[in-house]
Tab-separated table of C-alpha atoms and ligand atoms in Angstrom:
chain	number	residue	atom	x	y	z
A	144	MET	CA	11.349	-5.718	22.317
A	145	ALA	CA	8.695	-5.432	19.997
A	146	GLN	CA	10.624	-8.587	18.213
A	147	GLN	CA	11.190	-10.695	21.445
A	148	ALA	CA	7.547	-10.060	21.604
A	149	SER	CA	6.919	-12.019	18.289
A	150	GLN	CA	8.992	-14.593	19.263
A	151	LYS	CA	8.076	-15.301	23.058
A	152	ASN	CA	4.444	-16.038	20.990
A	153	ALA	CA	5.224	-18.024	18.774
A	154	LYS	CA	1.821	-19.986	17.655
A	155	LYS	CA	1.031	-18.572	14.878
A	156	ILE	CA	-2.755	-18.248	13.408
A	157	VAL	CA	-4.318	-18.442	10.235
A	158	VAL	CA	-8.014	-17.456	9.445
A	159	ALA	CA	-9.935	-18.212	5.954
A	160	ASN	CA	-11.953	-15.554	5.263
A	161	TRP	CA	-14.424	-16.498	3.234
A	162	LYS	CA	-16.271	-13.283	2.336
A	163	MET	CA	-19.826	-14.227	1.050
A	164	HIS	CA	-18.723	-17.620	-1.017
A	165	GLY	CA	-19.778	-21.366	0.552
A	166	ASN	CA	-22.640	-23.388	0.547
A	167	LEU	CA	-23.628	-26.176	2.812
A	168	LYS	CA	-22.470	-28.450	0.621
A	169	GLN	CA	-19.414	-27.125	-0.521
A	170	ASN	CA	-18.610	-26.370	2.788
A	171	GLU	CA	-19.175	-29.489	4.148
A	172	VAL	CA	-16.585	-30.803	1.690
A	173	MET	CA	-14.450	-27.831	2.874
A	174	LEU	CA	-14.374	-28.278	6.343
A	175	THR	CA	-13.495	-32.485	6.323
A	176	ASP	CA	-10.583	-31.776	4.078
A	177	PHE	CA	-9.920	-28.904	6.809
A	178	ILE	CA	-10.320	-31.233	9.466
A	179	ALA	CA	-8.224	-34.081	8.047
A	180	THR	CA	-4.845	-32.645	7.348
A	181	LEU	CA	-4.898	-29.487	9.549
A	182	SER	CA	-5.484	-31.291	12.905
A	183	GLY	CA	-2.402	-32.315	13.445
A	184	LEU	CA	-0.689	-28.861	12.965
A	185	LYS	CA	0.635	-28.265	16.729
A	186	HIS	CA	1.784	-24.610	16.029
A	187	THR	CA	-0.730	-22.982	14.270
A	188	GLN	CA	-4.521	-22.166	15.377
A	189	VAL	CA	-6.281	-22.370	12.142
A	190	VAL	CA	-9.413	-20.010	11.999
A	191	VAL	CA	-12.808	-20.376	9.589
A	192	CYS	CA	-14.787	-17.338	9.304
A	193	ALA	CA	-18.011	-17.519	7.321
A	194	PRO	CA	-21.032	-16.096	6.453
A	195	TYR	CA	-24.095	-16.062	9.150
A	196	PRO	CA	-26.634	-18.825	8.407
A	197	TYR	CA	-23.019	-21.185	8.187
A	198	LEU	CA	-22.690	-20.845	11.713
A	199	ALA	CA	-23.905	-23.663	12.972
A	200	GLN	CA	-22.960	-25.269	10.266
A	201	LEU	CA	-19.314	-24.819	11.741
A	202	GLN	CA	-20.467	-25.030	15.200
A	203	ILE	CA	-21.772	-28.784	14.097
A	204	LEU	CA	-18.621	-29.973	12.144
A	205	LEU	CA	-15.551	-28.509	14.038
A	206	GLN	CA	-16.906	-28.781	17.853
A	207	HIS	CA	-14.567	-31.082	18.290
A	208	THR	CA	-11.277	-30.869	16.293
A	209	PRO	CA	-8.607	-27.956	16.745
A	210	ILE	CA	-9.550	-25.615	14.605
A	211	ALA	CA	-11.676	-22.628	15.595
A	212	TRP	CA	-14.232	-20.416	13.930
A	213	GLY	CA	-16.093	-17.340	13.702
A	214	ALA	CA	-18.016	-14.531	12.020
A	215	GLN	CA	-16.777	-11.658	9.159
A	216	ASN	CA	-18.734	-8.544	10.981
A	217	VAL	CA	-20.913	-7.990	14.543
A	218	ALA	CA	-23.579	-5.284	15.476
A	219	LYS	CA	-21.968	-2.462	17.656
A	220	ASN	CA	-24.595	-2.783	19.479
A	221	GLU	CA	-25.966	-5.197	22.532
A	222	GLU	CA	-29.736	-5.947	21.552
A	223	GLY	CA	-31.835	-4.276	19.989
A	224	PRO	CA	-34.809	-2.694	17.357
A	225	PHE	CA	-31.776	-3.378	14.763
A	226	THR	CA	-32.982	-5.181	12.017
A	227	GLY	CA	-30.448	-7.299	10.361
A	228	GLU	CA	-27.545	-7.177	12.421
A	229	VAL	CA	-26.724	-9.298	14.761
A	230	SER	CA	-24.610	-9.446	17.841
A	231	ALA	CA	-21.336	-10.541	19.772
A	232	ALA	CA	-23.570	-12.878	22.206
A	233	MET	CA	-25.711	-14.076	19.051
A	234	LEU	CA	-22.134	-14.986	17.795
A	235	ARG	CA	-20.927	-16.921	20.892
A	236	ASP	CA	-24.437	-18.847	20.612
A	237	PHE	CA	-22.428	-20.327	17.588
A	238	GLY	CA	-20.177	-21.005	19.316
A	239	CYS	CA	-17.585	-18.349	17.600
A	240	ALA	CA	-13.902	-17.746	18.932
A	241	TYR	CA	-13.277	-14.814	16.907
A	242	VAL	CA	-14.700	-12.033	14.307
A	243	ILE	CA	-12.972	-9.905	11.834
A	244	ILE	CA	-13.566	-5.878	12.554
A	245	GLY	CA	-13.128	-3.653	9.856
A	246	HIS	CA	-12.612	-5.495	6.736
A	247	SER	CA	-12.098	-2.969	4.377
A	248	GLU	CA	-14.570	-4.245	1.348
A	249	ARG	CA	-17.189	-3.407	4.498
A	250	SER	CA	-16.247	0.120	5.589
A	251	THR	CA	-15.820	1.205	2.365
A	252	ALA	CA	-19.209	-0.531	1.398
A	253	TYR	CA	-21.319	0.128	4.202
A	254	CYS	CA	-19.370	3.609	5.370
A	255	GLU	CA	-18.493	1.833	9.116
A	256	SER	CA	-16.462	4.623	10.845
A	257	ASP	CA	-13.268	4.229	12.505
A	258	GLU	CA	-15.386	4.961	15.742
A	259	ASN	CA	-18.238	2.122	14.845
A	260	ILE	CA	-15.312	-0.147	14.355
A	261	ALA	CA	-14.103	0.872	17.808
A	262	GLN	CA	-17.355	0.046	19.104
A	263	LYS	CA	-17.494	-3.064	17.634
A	264	PHE	CA	-14.342	-4.429	18.510
A	265	MET	CA	-14.814	-3.583	22.354
A	266	VAL	CA	-18.540	-5.246	22.083
A	267	ALA	CA	-16.535	-8.527	20.841
A	268	LYS	CA	-13.892	-8.123	23.798
A	269	LYS	CA	-16.761	-7.793	26.269
A	270	HIS	CA	-18.803	-10.738	25.299
A	271	GLY	CA	-15.412	-13.402	24.880
A	272	LEU	CA	-14.705	-13.331	21.494
A	273	THR	CA	-11.277	-12.646	19.489
A	274	PRO	CA	-11.209	-9.900	17.492
A	275	ILE	CA	-9.406	-9.780	14.762
A	276	LEU	CA	-8.838	-6.217	13.811
A	277	CYS	CA	-8.447	-5.048	10.060
A	278	VAL	CA	-6.160	-1.927	9.109
A	279	GLY	CA	-4.223	-0.949	6.348
A	280	GLU	CA	-3.989	2.181	3.451
A	281	THR	CA	-4.812	2.496	-0.173
A	282	LEU	CA	-2.656	2.447	-2.723
A	283	ILE	CA	-2.939	6.515	-2.934
A	284	GLU	CA	-1.889	6.669	0.329
A	285	ARG	CA	1.377	4.101	-0.242
A	286	GLU	CA	2.878	6.281	-3.299
A	287	ALA	CA	2.070	9.608	-1.137
A	288	GLY	CA	4.770	7.199	1.630
A	289	VAL	CA	1.822	7.967	4.288
A	290	MET	CA	0.561	4.688	5.453
A	291	GLU	CA	2.066	4.396	8.356
A	292	MET	CA	0.034	7.716	9.871
A	293	VAL	CA	-3.209	6.459	7.976
A	294	VAL	CA	-2.858	3.148	9.839
A	295	GLY	CA	-1.832	4.656	12.978
A	296	LYS	CA	-4.511	6.657	12.838
A	297	GLN	CA	-6.514	3.437	13.159
A	298	LEU	CA	-5.543	1.962	15.625
A	299	ASP	CA	-5.805	5.897	17.079
A	300	THR	CA	-9.698	5.749	17.543
A	301	ILE	CA	-9.077	2.432	19.074
A	302	ILE	CA	-6.364	3.686	21.736
A	303	ASN	CA	-8.545	6.874	22.230
A	304	MET	CA	-12.532	5.352	22.701
A	305	TYR	CA	-10.444	2.351	25.279
A	306	GLY	CA	-7.033	2.551	25.800
A	307	ALA	CA	-3.803	0.195	24.425
A	308	GLU	CA	-4.270	-2.595	27.282
A	309	VAL	CA	-7.318	-3.386	24.781
A	310	PHE	CA	-4.919	-4.680	22.306
A	311	ALA	CA	-3.704	-7.813	24.740
A	312	ASP	CA	-5.016	-11.123	23.840
A	313	SER	CA	-6.187	-8.974	20.688
A	314	VAL	CA	-5.841	-9.615	16.732
A	315	ILE	CA	-4.399	-6.827	14.094
A	316	SER	CA	-4.789	-8.250	10.782
A	317	TYR	CA	-2.639	-5.278	8.059
A	318	GLU	CA	-4.626	-5.838	4.809
A	319	PRO	CA	-3.373	-2.677	1.992
A	320	ILE	CA	-6.172	-2.049	0.364
A	321	TRP	CA	-4.382	-2.908	-3.115
A	322	ALA	CA	-3.409	-6.239	-2.081
A	323	ILE	CA	-6.502	-7.611	-1.473
A	324	GLY	CA	-8.183	-9.872	-3.860
A	325	THR	CA	-5.589	-8.696	-6.308
A	326	GLY	CA	-2.936	-11.549	-6.803
A	327	LEU	CA	-0.362	-8.312	-5.381
A	328	ALA	CA	0.484	-9.230	-2.234
A	329	ALA	CA	3.052	-6.310	-0.437
A	330	THR	CA	6.246	-8.162	0.064
A	331	PRO	CA	7.452	-9.052	3.011
A	332	ALA	CA	10.164	-6.202	3.469
A	333	GLN	CA	6.303	-3.603	3.589
A	334	ALA	CA	4.937	-6.289	5.505
A	335	GLN	CA	7.919	-6.278	8.198
A	336	ALA	CA	7.813	-3.121	8.275
A	337	MET	CA	4.792	-1.526	8.678
A	338	HIS	CA	4.207	-5.003	11.030
A	339	LYS	CA	7.143	-3.517	12.945
A	340	PHE	CA	5.267	-0.150	13.051
A	341	ILE	CA	2.519	-1.214	14.801
A	342	ARG	CA	3.856	-3.686	17.587
A	343	GLY	CA	5.766	-0.203	18.593
A	344	LYS	CA	3.087	1.749	18.749
A	345	ILE	CA	1.218	0.054	20.771
A	346	SER	CA	4.014	-1.602	22.848
A	347	SER	CA	4.954	2.356	22.984
A	348	LEU	CA	2.158	2.325	25.328
A	349	ASN	CA	1.668	-0.402	26.573
A	350	ALA	CA	4.605	-2.994	26.209
A	351	GLY	CA	2.019	-5.827	28.347
A	352	ALA	CA	-0.157	-5.526	25.353
A	353	ALA	CA	2.060	-5.605	22.927
A	354	ASP	CA	3.612	-8.700	23.654
A	355	ARG	CA	-0.117	-10.717	23.979
A	356	LEU	CA	-1.191	-8.925	20.879
A	357	LYS	CA	-0.927	-10.498	16.911
A	358	ILE	CA	-0.594	-9.082	13.879
A	359	LEU	CA	-1.364	-11.332	11.314
A	360	TYR	CA	-0.682	-9.864	7.719
A	361	GLY	CA	-4.007	-10.256	4.460
A	362	GLY	CA	-3.499	-9.188	0.881
A	363	SER	CA	-2.980	-11.854	-1.458
A	364	VAL	CA	-1.525	-14.470	0.020
A	365	ASN	CA	-0.630	-18.204	-1.490
A	366	PRO	CA	0.980	-20.949	-0.484
A	367	GLN	CA	3.952	-19.434	-2.449
A	368	ASN	CA	3.655	-15.826	-0.819
A	369	ALA	CA	3.654	-17.637	2.830
A	370	VAL	CA	7.005	-19.395	3.019
A	371	GLN	CA	8.387	-16.165	2.252
A	372	LEU	CA	5.712	-14.191	4.828
A	373	PHE	CA	5.256	-16.189	7.965
A	374	VAL	CA	9.398	-16.330	8.646
A	375	VAL	CA	8.801	-12.154	8.790
A	376	PRO	CA	9.501	-11.196	12.363
A	377	ASN	CA	5.869	-9.701	13.779
A	378	ILE	CA	4.007	-11.188	11.115
A	379	ASP	CA	2.437	-14.039	13.589
A	380	GLY	CA	0.606	-15.318	11.120
A	381	GLY	CA	-1.990	-14.368	7.878
A	382	LEU	CA	-6.170	-13.418	6.491
A	383	ILE	CA	-6.584	-16.053	3.818
A	384	GLY	CA	-9.342	-15.091	1.034
A	385	LYS	CA	-9.038	-16.376	-2.336
A	386	CYS	CA	-6.408	-19.187	-1.323
A	387	SER	CA	-9.165	-20.218	1.420
A	388	LEU	CA	-12.175	-21.219	-1.055
A	389	ASN	CA	-9.196	-23.855	-1.683
A	390	ALA	CA	-8.618	-26.588	-0.020
A	391	GLN	CA	-5.580	-27.935	-1.096
A	392	ALA	CA	-4.398	-23.637	-1.175
A	393	PHE	CA	-5.345	-22.530	2.238
A	394	GLU	CA	-4.099	-25.892	3.574
A	395	GLU	CA	-0.496	-25.575	2.525
A	396	ILE	CA	-0.934	-21.494	3.513
A	397	CYS	CA	-1.369	-23.125	7.122
A	398	LEU	CA	1.359	-25.832	6.695
A	399	ALA	CA	3.990	-23.405	6.069
A	400	ALA	CA	2.896	-21.573	8.976
A	401	ASP	CA	2.705	-24.588	11.450
A	402	GLU	CA	6.410	-24.728	9.331
A	403	SER	CA	7.419	-20.998	10.171
A	404	ALA	CA	6.891	-21.715	13.883
A	405	GLN	CA	8.437	-24.358	14.779
B	124	LIG	P1	-6.995	-11.768	-0.729
B	124	LIG	O1	-8.556	-11.082	0.510
B	124	LIG	O2	-6.009	-13.228	-0.033
B	124	LIG	O3	-8.432	-12.263	-1.655
B	124	LIG	O4	-6.345	-10.786	-1.067
B	124	LIG	C1	-7.859	-10.885	1.942
B	124	LIG	C2	-8.475	-10.366	3.144
B	124	LIG	O5	-9.507	-9.424	2.177
B	124	LIG	O6	-8.544	-10.528	3.705
């Protein structure tokens, strides 16, 4: 069932997570290169998630291209006295189609609870943004063999608050914390097991939603391991940090995704 779902829904997604990097000049060079190299991809949706101040630049440069763009966070509230926050409606104003939710670099540094993350997920959906929900375990949790329990609990918060149907047309990114920025990616077998678990869990509650859910892998993806990861059943693409700051490396990863989806 799960494997059939990923085959039926074969288009891949590759997301550049620029984190807190970039400036107007560098971004323009990078985006111009992405447009030239990636506009012809037939089987892959490329997405660039940049810091808030650059969303206007992304809108101007990407609006007539097949490349989509998004933000790396969103406020859980819709409007009001929340100094420093940015709402989902504001992201829509700048043409964002996607937003990363619950990335571990935020949830650890800014103490975001699973409940907060669930609220952000729903506010994104309400405003027509596709949430990219990050889930994943620490090294200690993996070594203790409780990674599925940990990821299952992260998903349960959303399921209990809003129901499994909210995963239809959403994106989950499996991001083992020990693999982010370390150069040590999960093996295809480790990623496959977790992706199967995630799709199976959603499918057992709502098969239709599981069919329409994309599950990405994130954590030290590079042009070499991308080739092996993207052919794994249930891996629908990747969330790319470090290698998205190098145009050639990111483009090779996107081309590997496109190749694997044919
Ligand atoms: P990385 O980051 O590719 O640099 O490991 C991935 C992520 O943070 O999602």
